Short mmCIF file of C-alpha atoms in Angstrom, two decimals:
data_model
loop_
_atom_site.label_atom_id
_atom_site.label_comp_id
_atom_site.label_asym_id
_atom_site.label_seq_id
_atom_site.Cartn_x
_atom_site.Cartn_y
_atom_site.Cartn_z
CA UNK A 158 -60.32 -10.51 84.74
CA UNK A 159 -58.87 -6.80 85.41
CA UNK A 160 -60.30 -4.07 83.36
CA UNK A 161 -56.85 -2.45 82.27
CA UNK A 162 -56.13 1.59 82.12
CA UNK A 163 -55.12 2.95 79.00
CA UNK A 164 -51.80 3.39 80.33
CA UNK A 165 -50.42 2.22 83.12
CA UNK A 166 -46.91 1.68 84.84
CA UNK A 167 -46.19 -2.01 87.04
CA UNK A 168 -43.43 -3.66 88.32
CA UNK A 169 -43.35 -7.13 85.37
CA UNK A 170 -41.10 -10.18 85.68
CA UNK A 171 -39.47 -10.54 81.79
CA UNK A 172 -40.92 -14.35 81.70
CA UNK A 173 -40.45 -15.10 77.55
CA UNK A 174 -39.11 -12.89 75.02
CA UNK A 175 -38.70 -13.23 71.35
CA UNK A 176 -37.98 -11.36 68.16
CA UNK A 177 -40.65 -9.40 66.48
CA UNK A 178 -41.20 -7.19 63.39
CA UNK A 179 -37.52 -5.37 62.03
CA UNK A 180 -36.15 -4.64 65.68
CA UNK A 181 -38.91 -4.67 67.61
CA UNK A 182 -39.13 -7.63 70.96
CA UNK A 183 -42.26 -9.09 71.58
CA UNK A 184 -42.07 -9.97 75.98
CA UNK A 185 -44.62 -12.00 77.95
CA UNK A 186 -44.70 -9.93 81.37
CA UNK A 187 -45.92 -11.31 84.67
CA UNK A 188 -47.05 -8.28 86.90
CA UNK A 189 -48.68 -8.18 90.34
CA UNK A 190 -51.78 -6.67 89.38
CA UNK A 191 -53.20 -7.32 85.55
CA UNK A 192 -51.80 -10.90 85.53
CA UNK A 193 -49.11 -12.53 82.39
CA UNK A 194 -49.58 -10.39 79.17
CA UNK A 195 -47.96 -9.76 76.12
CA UNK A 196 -46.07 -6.18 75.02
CA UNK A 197 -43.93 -5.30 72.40
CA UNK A 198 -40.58 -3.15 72.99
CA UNK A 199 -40.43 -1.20 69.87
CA UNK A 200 -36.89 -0.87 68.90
CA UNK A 201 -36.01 -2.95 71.59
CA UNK A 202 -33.31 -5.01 69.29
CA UNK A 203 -31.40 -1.66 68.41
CA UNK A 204 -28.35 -1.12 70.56
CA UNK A 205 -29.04 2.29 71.22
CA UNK A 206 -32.84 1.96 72.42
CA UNK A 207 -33.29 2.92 75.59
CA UNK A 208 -35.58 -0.11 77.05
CA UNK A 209 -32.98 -3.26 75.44
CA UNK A 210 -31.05 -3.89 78.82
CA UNK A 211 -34.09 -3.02 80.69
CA UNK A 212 -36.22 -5.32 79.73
CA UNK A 213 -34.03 -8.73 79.61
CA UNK A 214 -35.12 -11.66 80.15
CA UNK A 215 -35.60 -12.65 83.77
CA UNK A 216 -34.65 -8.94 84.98
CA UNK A 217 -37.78 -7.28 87.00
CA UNK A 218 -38.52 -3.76 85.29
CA UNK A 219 -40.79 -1.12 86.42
CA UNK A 220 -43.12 -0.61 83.00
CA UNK A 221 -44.89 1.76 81.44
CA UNK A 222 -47.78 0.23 79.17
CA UNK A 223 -49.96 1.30 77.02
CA UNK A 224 -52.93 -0.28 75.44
CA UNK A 225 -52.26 -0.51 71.52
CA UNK A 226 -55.08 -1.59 68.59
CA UNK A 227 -53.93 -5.07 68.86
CA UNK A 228 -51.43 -5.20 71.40
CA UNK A 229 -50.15 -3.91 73.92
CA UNK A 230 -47.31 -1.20 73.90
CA UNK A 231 -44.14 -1.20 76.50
CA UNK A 232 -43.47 2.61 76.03
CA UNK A 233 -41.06 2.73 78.89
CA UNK A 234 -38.94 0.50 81.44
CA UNK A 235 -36.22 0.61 84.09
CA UNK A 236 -34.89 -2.41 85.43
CA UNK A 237 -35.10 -2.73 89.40
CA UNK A 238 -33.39 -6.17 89.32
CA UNK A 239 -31.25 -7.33 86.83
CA UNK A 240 -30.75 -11.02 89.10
CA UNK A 241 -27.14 -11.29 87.85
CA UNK A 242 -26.31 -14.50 89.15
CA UNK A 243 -28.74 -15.94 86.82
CA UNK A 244 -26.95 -14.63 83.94
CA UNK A 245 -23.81 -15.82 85.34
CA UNK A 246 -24.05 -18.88 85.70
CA UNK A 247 -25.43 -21.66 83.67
CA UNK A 248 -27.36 -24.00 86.00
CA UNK A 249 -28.94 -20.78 88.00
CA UNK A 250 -29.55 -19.87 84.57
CA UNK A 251 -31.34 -23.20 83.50
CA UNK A 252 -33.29 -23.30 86.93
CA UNK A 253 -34.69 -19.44 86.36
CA UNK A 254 -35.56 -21.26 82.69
CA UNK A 255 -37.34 -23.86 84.53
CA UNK A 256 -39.54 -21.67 87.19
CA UNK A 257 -40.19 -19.57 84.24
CA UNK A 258 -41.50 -22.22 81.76
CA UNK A 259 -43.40 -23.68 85.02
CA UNK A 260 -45.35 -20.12 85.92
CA UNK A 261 -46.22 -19.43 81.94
CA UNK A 262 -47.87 -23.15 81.82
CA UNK A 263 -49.74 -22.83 84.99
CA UNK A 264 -50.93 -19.19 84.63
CA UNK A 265 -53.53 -18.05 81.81
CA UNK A 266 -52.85 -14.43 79.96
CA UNK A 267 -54.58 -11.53 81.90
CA UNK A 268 -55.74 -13.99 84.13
CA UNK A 269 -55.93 -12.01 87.24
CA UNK A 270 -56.67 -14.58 90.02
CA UNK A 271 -53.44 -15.37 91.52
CA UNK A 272 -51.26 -12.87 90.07
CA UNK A 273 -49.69 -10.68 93.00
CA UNK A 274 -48.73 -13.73 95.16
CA UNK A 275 -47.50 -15.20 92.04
CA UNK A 276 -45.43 -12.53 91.02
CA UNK A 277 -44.08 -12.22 95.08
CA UNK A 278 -43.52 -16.14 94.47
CA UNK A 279 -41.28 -16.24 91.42
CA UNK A 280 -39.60 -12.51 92.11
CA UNK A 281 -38.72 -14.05 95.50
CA UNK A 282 -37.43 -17.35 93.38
CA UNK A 283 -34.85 -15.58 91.31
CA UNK A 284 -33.36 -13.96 94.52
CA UNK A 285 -33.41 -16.84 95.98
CA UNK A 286 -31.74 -18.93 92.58
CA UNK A 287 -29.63 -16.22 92.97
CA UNK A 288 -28.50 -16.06 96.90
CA UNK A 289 -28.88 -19.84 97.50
CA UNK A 290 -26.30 -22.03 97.49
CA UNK A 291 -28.41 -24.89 96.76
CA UNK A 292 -30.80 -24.06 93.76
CA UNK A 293 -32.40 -27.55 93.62
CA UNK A 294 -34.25 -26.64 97.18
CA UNK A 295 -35.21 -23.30 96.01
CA UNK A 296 -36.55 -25.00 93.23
CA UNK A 297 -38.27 -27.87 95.31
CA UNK A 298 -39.86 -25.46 96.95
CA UNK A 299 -40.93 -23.26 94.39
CA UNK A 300 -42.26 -26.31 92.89
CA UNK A 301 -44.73 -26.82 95.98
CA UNK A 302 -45.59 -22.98 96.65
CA UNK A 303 -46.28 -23.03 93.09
CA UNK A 304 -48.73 -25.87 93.17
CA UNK A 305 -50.72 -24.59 96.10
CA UNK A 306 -51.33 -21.62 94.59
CA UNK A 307 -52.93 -22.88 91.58
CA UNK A 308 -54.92 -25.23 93.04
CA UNK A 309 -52.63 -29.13 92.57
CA UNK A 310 -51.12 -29.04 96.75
CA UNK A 311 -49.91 -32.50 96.92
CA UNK A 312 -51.74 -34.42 99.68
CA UNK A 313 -48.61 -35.61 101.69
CA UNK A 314 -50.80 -36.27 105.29
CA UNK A 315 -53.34 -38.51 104.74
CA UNK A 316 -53.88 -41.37 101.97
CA UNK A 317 -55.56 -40.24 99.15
CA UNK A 318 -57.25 -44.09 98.78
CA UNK A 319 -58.11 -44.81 102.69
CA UNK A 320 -58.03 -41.17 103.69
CA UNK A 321 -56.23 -42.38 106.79
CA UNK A 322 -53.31 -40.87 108.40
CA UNK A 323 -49.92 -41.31 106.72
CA UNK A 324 -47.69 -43.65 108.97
CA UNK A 325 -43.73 -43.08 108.84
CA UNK A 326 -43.00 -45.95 106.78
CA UNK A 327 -42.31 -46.19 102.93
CA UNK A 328 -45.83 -45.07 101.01
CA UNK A 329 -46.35 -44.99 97.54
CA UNK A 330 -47.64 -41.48 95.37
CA UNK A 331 -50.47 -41.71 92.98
CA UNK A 332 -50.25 -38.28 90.12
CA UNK A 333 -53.64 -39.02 89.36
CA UNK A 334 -55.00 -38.74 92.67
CA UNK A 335 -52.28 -36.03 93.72
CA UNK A 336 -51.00 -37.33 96.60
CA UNK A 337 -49.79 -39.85 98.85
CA UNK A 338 -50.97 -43.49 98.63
CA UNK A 339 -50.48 -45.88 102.23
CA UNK A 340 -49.36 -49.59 101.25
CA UNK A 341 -52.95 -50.58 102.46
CA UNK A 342 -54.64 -48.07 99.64
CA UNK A 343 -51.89 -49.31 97.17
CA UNK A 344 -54.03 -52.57 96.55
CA UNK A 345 -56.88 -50.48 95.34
CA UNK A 346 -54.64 -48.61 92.70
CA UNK A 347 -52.51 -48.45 89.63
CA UNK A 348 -49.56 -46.46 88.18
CA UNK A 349 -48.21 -45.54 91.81
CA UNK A 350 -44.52 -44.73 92.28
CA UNK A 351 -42.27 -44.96 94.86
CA UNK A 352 -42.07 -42.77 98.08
CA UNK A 353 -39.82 -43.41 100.81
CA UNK A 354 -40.37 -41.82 104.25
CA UNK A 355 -37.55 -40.18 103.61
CA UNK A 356 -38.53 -38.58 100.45
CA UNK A 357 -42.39 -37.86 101.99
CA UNK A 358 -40.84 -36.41 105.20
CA UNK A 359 -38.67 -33.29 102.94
CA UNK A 360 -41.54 -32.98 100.75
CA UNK A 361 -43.94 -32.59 103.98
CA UNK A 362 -41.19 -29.94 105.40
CA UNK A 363 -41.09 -28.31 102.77
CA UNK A 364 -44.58 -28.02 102.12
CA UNK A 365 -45.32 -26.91 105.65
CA UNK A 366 -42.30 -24.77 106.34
CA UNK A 367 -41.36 -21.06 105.91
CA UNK A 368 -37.58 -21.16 103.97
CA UNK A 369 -35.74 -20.04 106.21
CA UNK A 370 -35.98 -23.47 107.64
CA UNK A 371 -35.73 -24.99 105.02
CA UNK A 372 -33.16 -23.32 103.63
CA UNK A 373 -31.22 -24.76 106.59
CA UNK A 374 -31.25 -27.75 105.41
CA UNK A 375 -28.48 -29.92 104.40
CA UNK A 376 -30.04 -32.28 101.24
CA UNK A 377 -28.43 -35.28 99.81
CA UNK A 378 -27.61 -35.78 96.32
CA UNK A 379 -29.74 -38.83 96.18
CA UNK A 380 -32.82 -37.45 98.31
CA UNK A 381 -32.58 -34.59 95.68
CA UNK A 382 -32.87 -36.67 92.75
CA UNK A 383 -35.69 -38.74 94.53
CA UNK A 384 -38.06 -35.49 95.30
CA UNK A 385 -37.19 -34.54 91.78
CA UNK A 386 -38.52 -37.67 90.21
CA UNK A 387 -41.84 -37.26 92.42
CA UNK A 388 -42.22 -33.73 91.89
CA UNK A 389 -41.56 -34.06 87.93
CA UNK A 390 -43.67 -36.84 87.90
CA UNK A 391 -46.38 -35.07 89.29
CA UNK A 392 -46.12 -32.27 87.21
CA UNK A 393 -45.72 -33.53 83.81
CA UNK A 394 -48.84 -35.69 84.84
CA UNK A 395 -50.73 -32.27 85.31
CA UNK A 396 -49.67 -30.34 82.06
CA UNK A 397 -49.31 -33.75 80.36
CA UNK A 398 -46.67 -33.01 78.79
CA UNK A 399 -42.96 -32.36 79.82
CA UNK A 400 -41.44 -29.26 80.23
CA UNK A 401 -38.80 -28.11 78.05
CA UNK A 402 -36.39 -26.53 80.07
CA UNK A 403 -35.86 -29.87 81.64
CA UNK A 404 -33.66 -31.69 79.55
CA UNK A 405 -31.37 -28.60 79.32
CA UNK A 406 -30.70 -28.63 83.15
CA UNK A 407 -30.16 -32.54 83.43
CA UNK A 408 -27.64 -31.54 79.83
CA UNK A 409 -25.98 -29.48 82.21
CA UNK A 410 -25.58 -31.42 85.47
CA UNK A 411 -24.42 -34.24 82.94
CA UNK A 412 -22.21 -31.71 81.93
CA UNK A 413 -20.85 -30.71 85.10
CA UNK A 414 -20.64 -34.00 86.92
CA UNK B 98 -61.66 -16.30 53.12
CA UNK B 99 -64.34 -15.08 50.79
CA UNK B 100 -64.97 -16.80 47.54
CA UNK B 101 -65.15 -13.68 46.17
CA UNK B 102 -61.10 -13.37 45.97
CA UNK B 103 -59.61 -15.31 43.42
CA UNK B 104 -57.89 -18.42 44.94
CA UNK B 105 -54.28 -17.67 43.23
CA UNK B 106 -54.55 -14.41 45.16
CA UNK B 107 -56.03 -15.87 48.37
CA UNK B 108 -52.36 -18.22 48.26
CA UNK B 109 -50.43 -15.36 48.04
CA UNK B 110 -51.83 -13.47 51.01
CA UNK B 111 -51.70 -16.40 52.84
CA UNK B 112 -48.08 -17.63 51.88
CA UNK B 113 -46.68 -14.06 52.51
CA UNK B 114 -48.92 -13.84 55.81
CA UNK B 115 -46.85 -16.65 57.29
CA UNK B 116 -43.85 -14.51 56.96
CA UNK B 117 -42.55 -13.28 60.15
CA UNK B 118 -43.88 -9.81 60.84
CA UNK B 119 -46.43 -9.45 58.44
CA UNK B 120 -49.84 -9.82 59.34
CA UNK B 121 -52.97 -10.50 57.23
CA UNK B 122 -53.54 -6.99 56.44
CA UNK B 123 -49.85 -6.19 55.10
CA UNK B 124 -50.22 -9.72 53.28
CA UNK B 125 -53.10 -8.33 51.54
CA UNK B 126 -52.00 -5.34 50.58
CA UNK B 127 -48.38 -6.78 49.10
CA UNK B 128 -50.52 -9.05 47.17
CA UNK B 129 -52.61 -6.27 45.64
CA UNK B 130 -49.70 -4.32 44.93
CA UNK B 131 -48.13 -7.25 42.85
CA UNK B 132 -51.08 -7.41 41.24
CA UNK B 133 -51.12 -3.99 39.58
CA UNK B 134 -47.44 -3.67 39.55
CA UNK B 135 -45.44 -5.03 36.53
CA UNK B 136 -45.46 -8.64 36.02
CA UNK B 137 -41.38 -8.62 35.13
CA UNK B 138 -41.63 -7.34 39.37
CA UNK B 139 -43.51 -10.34 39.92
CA UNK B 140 -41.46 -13.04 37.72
CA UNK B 141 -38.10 -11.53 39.50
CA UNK B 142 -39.60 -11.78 42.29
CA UNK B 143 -40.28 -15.53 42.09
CA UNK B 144 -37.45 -16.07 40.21
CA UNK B 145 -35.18 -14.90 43.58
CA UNK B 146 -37.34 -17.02 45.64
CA UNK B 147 -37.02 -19.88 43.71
CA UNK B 148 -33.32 -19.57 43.26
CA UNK B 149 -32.90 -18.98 47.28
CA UNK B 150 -33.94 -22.55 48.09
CA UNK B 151 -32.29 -24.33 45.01
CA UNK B 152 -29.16 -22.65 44.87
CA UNK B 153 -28.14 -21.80 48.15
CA UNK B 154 -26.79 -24.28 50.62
CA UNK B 155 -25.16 -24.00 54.29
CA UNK B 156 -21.43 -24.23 54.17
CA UNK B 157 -20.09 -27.67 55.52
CA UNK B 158 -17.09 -26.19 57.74
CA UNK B 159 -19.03 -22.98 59.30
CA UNK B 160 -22.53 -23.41 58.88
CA UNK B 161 -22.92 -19.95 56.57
CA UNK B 162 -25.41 -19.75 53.83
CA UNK B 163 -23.96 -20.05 50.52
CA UNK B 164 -23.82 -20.89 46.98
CA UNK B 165 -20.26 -22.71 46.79
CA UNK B 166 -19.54 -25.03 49.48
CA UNK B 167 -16.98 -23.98 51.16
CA UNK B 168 -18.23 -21.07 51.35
CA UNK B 169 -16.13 -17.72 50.05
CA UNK B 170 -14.75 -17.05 53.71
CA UNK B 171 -13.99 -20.62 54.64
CA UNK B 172 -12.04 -21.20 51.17
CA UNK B 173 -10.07 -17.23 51.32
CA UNK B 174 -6.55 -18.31 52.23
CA UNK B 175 -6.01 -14.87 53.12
CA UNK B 176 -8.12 -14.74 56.02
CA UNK B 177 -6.36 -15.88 59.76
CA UNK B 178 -8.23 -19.12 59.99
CA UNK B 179 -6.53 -19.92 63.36
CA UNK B 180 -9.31 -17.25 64.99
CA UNK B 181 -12.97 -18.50 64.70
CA UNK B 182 -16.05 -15.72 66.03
CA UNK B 183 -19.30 -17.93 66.72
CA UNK B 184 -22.63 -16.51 65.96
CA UNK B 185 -26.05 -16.86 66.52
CA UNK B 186 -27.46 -16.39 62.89
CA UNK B 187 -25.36 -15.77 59.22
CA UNK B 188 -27.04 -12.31 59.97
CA UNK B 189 -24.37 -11.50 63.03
CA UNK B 190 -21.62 -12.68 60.41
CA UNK B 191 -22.62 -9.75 58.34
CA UNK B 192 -22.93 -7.42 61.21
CA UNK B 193 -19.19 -8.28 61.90
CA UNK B 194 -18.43 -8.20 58.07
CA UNK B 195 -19.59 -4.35 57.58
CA UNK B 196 -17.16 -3.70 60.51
CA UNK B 197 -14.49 -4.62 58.60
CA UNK B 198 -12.01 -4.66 61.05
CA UNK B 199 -12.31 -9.00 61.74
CA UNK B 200 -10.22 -10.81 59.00
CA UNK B 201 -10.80 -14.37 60.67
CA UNK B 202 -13.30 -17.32 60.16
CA UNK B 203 -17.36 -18.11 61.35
CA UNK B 204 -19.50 -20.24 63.12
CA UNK B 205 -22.74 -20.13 62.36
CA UNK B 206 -24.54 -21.67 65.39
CA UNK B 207 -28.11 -21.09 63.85
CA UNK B 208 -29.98 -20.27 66.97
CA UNK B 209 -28.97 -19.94 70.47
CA UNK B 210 -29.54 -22.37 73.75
CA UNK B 211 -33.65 -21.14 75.04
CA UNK B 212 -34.51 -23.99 77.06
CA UNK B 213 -37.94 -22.22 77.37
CA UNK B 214 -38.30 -22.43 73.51
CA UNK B 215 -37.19 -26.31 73.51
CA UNK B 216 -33.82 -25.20 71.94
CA UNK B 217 -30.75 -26.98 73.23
CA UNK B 218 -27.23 -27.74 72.72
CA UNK B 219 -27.93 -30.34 70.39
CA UNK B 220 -30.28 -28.56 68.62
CA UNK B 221 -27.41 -25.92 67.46
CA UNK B 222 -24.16 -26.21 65.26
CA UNK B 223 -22.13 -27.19 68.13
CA UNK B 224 -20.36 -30.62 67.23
CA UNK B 225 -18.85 -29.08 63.64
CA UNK B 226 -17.21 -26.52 65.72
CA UNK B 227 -15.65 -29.06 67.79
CA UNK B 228 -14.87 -31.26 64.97
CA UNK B 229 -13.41 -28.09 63.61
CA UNK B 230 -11.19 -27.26 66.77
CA UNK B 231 -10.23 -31.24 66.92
CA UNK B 232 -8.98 -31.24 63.33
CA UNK B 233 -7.19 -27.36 62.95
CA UNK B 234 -4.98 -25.15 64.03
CA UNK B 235 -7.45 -22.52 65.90
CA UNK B 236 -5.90 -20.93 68.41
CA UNK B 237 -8.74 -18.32 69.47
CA UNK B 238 -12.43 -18.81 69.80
CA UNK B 239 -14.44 -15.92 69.96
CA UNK B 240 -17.57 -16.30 71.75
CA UNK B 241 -19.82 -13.59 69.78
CA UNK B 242 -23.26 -14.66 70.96
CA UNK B 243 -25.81 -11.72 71.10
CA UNK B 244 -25.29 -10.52 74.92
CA UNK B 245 -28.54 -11.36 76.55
CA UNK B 246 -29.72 -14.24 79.14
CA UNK B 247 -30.02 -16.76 75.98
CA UNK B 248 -26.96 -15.57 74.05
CA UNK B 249 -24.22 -15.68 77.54
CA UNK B 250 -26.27 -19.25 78.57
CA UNK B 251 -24.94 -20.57 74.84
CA UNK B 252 -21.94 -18.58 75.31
CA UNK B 253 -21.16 -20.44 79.11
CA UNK B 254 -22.13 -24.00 77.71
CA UNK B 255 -19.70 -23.55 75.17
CA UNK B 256 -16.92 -22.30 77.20
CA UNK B 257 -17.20 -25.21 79.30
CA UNK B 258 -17.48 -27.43 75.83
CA UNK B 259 -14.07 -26.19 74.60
CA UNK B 260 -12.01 -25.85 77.49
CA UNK B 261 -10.79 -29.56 77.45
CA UNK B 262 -8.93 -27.76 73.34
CA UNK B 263 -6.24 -25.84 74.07
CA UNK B 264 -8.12 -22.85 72.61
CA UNK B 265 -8.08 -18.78 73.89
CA UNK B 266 -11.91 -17.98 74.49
CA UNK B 267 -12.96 -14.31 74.05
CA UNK B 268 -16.39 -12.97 74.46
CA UNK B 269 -16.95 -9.42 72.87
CA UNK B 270 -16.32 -6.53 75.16
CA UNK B 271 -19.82 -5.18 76.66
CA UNK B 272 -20.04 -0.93 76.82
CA UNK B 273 -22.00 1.85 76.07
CA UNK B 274 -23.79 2.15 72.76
CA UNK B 275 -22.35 5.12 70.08
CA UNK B 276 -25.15 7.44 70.64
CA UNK B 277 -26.70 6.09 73.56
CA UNK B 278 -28.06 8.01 76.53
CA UNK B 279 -26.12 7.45 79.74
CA UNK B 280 -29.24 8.26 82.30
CA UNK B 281 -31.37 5.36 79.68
CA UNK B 282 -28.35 2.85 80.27
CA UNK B 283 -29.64 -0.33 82.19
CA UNK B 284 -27.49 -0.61 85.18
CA UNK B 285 -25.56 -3.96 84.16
CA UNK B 286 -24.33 -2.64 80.98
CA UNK B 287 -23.41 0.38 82.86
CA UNK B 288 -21.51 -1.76 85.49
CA UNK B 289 -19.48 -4.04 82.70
CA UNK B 290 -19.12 -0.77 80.58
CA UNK B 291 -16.95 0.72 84.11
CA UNK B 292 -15.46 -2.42 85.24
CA UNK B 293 -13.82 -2.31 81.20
CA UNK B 294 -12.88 1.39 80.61
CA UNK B 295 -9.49 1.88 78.94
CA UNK B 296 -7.50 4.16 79.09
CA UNK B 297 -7.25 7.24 76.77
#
């Protein structure tokens, strides 16, 4: 854990913000150096304070902060990206939601460790939710960075169970042993779930590949919804429990469809 | 806490320390002051809480806090009941009250769409307005969510929930605050506050 200045000014991702005190806005920051913290934006809630627009949610700010008795202090911001498209539009919006809610249960507050490729990762994310004309992919693959940076990298190669190479055939994935499970290890296990080689094969591109290739790729409806219910899986196996902003983005695909 | 406070005063720090915004120092020292004050501050004071749970109720057509149900605005014939503004909170209905200038009818939504937080659509006071839209004569919505991420999200849902009425939806016009700094002005306020200058 970072020893933190008295004062000092960072670039911060806006990842939660709520209402605090008379008109006051308590934010959870993610910044490159000194980790996911709390600060409060004094005044913040009055129309004519001059940090409200700066500091919205999902916007990256430059920040000044200063250390308070009990918390810390947001004395000063400028916004550097407001990521409009995530505003604008509602399933961008409930994806940003999503790698949002994912980061703040992965990451620990002040927790230093991963911080600056985190904050690359989900900066990099937004423009990306907000350039891409497929935001499921950026997702998918924000999904995977995210897990190899924290330590839960699928094993999509070899067989968790035999620890032989995976054949291109249909294979099975086990959440508790992270990874993928051959048809031969399958008889040694329980609660597998589905993974056809089609399935393993984008997962394994993805998980490999820079995005530029990947975002080259054309991906099927149903080959979507398949990664998502391994992915998902796997992840709601690791926090054990399921994220929130889920059911709003399957509300709105309902909703669209 | 200490067994040396008194356990009716050790309840009342800790009942007004669960109030948003006050922490267990500012609980303390209300509790202290109550205790010195006058007790008449103290039986009023408990008299108004009392009465805001038992005689207060929401209002079955908009969703606003009241005593009578409908509540005053809902039941004023004078007011043009054809033009609904949907809020966040009964707090943004006053807010457009003091104005002064809005003679139509509320929605209180009670909270706003924060997937992060767990709050969705169904969570809010979103099928009343529809019922509301199926069964009168409304001919504008107006879409007064608080303008930030969470506030447009439940702003866009709805849009695309009451398109299939043959409704006008209007969001609030977005613009420089009265008194506001222009060089302090985030740049996307700035932006909508251009792209909607009129004319003078």
């Amino acid at each position: 854990m970072s020893m933190r200045p008295r004062t000092f000014r960072t670039p911060a991702l806006v990842l939660k913000r709520r209402n605090f005190g008379e008109a006051d806005r308590l934010l959870t920051l993610l910044t490159p150096l000194h980790g996911k913290f709390d600060a409060v934006a004094k005044g913040a809630r009055k129309p004519a304070s001059k940090k409200t627009g700066h500091v919205e949610l999902f916007t990256r700010a430059d920040v000044l902060i200063a250390k308070g008795r009990s918390m810390d202090i947001l004395t000063q911001a400028e916004m550097t990206n407001p990521y409009l498209p995530i505003r604008e539009d509602l399933i961008r919006g409930a994806y940003a939601n999503y790698a949002a809610e994912l980061l703040d249960r992965f990451t620990y507050d002040s927790d230093d460790t991963y911080t600056t490729t985190l904050f690359d990762l989900l900066d990099t994310t937004f423009a990306r939710l907000c350039d891409d004309d497929d935001p499921r992919r950026v997702i998918r693959y924000y999904e995977l960075r995210l897990l190899d940076e924290v330590g839960f990298r699928p094993e999509l190669n070899e067989c968790v169970v035999t620890h032989e190479d995976v054949q291109p055939t249909d294979q099975f994935f086990s959440f508790d042993g992270g990874g993928v499970v051959s048809p031969q290890g399958s008889a040694h296990s329980a609660g597998l779930v589905s993974l056809p080689v089609v399935t393993l094969k984008l997962l394994r591109h993805m998980q490999r590949s820079a995005y530029q290739q990947v975002g080259a790729l054309t991906v099927q409806d149903s080959l979507h919804s398949d990664v998502e219910r391994v992915m998902l899986g796997y992840i709601t196996y690791i926090l054990e429990n399921r994220l929130q902003s889920i059911a709003f983005i399957h509300r709105i695909r309902q909703f669209n469809s | 806490m200490s067994n040396a406070i008194p356990e009716p005063v050790t309840k009342l720090i800790e009942a007004l320390g669960a109030l948003p915004g006050i922490g267990p120092k500012t609980a303390s020292r209300l509790t202290y002051f109550l205790l010195r004050a006058p007790s008449e501050l103290s039986t009023n004071l408990a008299d108004a809480l009392h009465d805001l749970k038992t005689k207060t109720t929401f209002c079955s057509n908009c969703g606003n806090i009241t005593v009578d149900d409908p509540c005053p605005i809902c039941s004023n014939a004078n007011r043009d009941h054809r033009t609904i503004a949907v809020v966040e909170e009964p707090l943004d209905l006053i807010a457009i009250e003091r104005t002064g200038t809005y003679d139509g009818a509320y929605h209180v939504l009670h909270g706003v769409i924060s997937p992060v937080n767990g709050v969705g659509p169904d969570d809010l006071n979103i099928a009343q307005l529809i019922k509301r839209l199926t069964e009168g004569n409304v001919l504008e919505v107006i879409l007064a969510t608080n303008p930030g991420m969470e506030g447009d999200a439940t702003a866009m849902y709805l849009r695309g929930e009451l398109t299939q009425h043959s409704v006008k939806i209007t969001r609030p016009a977005r613009g420089l605050p009265t008194g506001g700094d222009l060089e302090y002005v985030d740049t996307v306020t700035l932006m909508r506050a251009l792209q909607g200058r009129s004319e003078m």
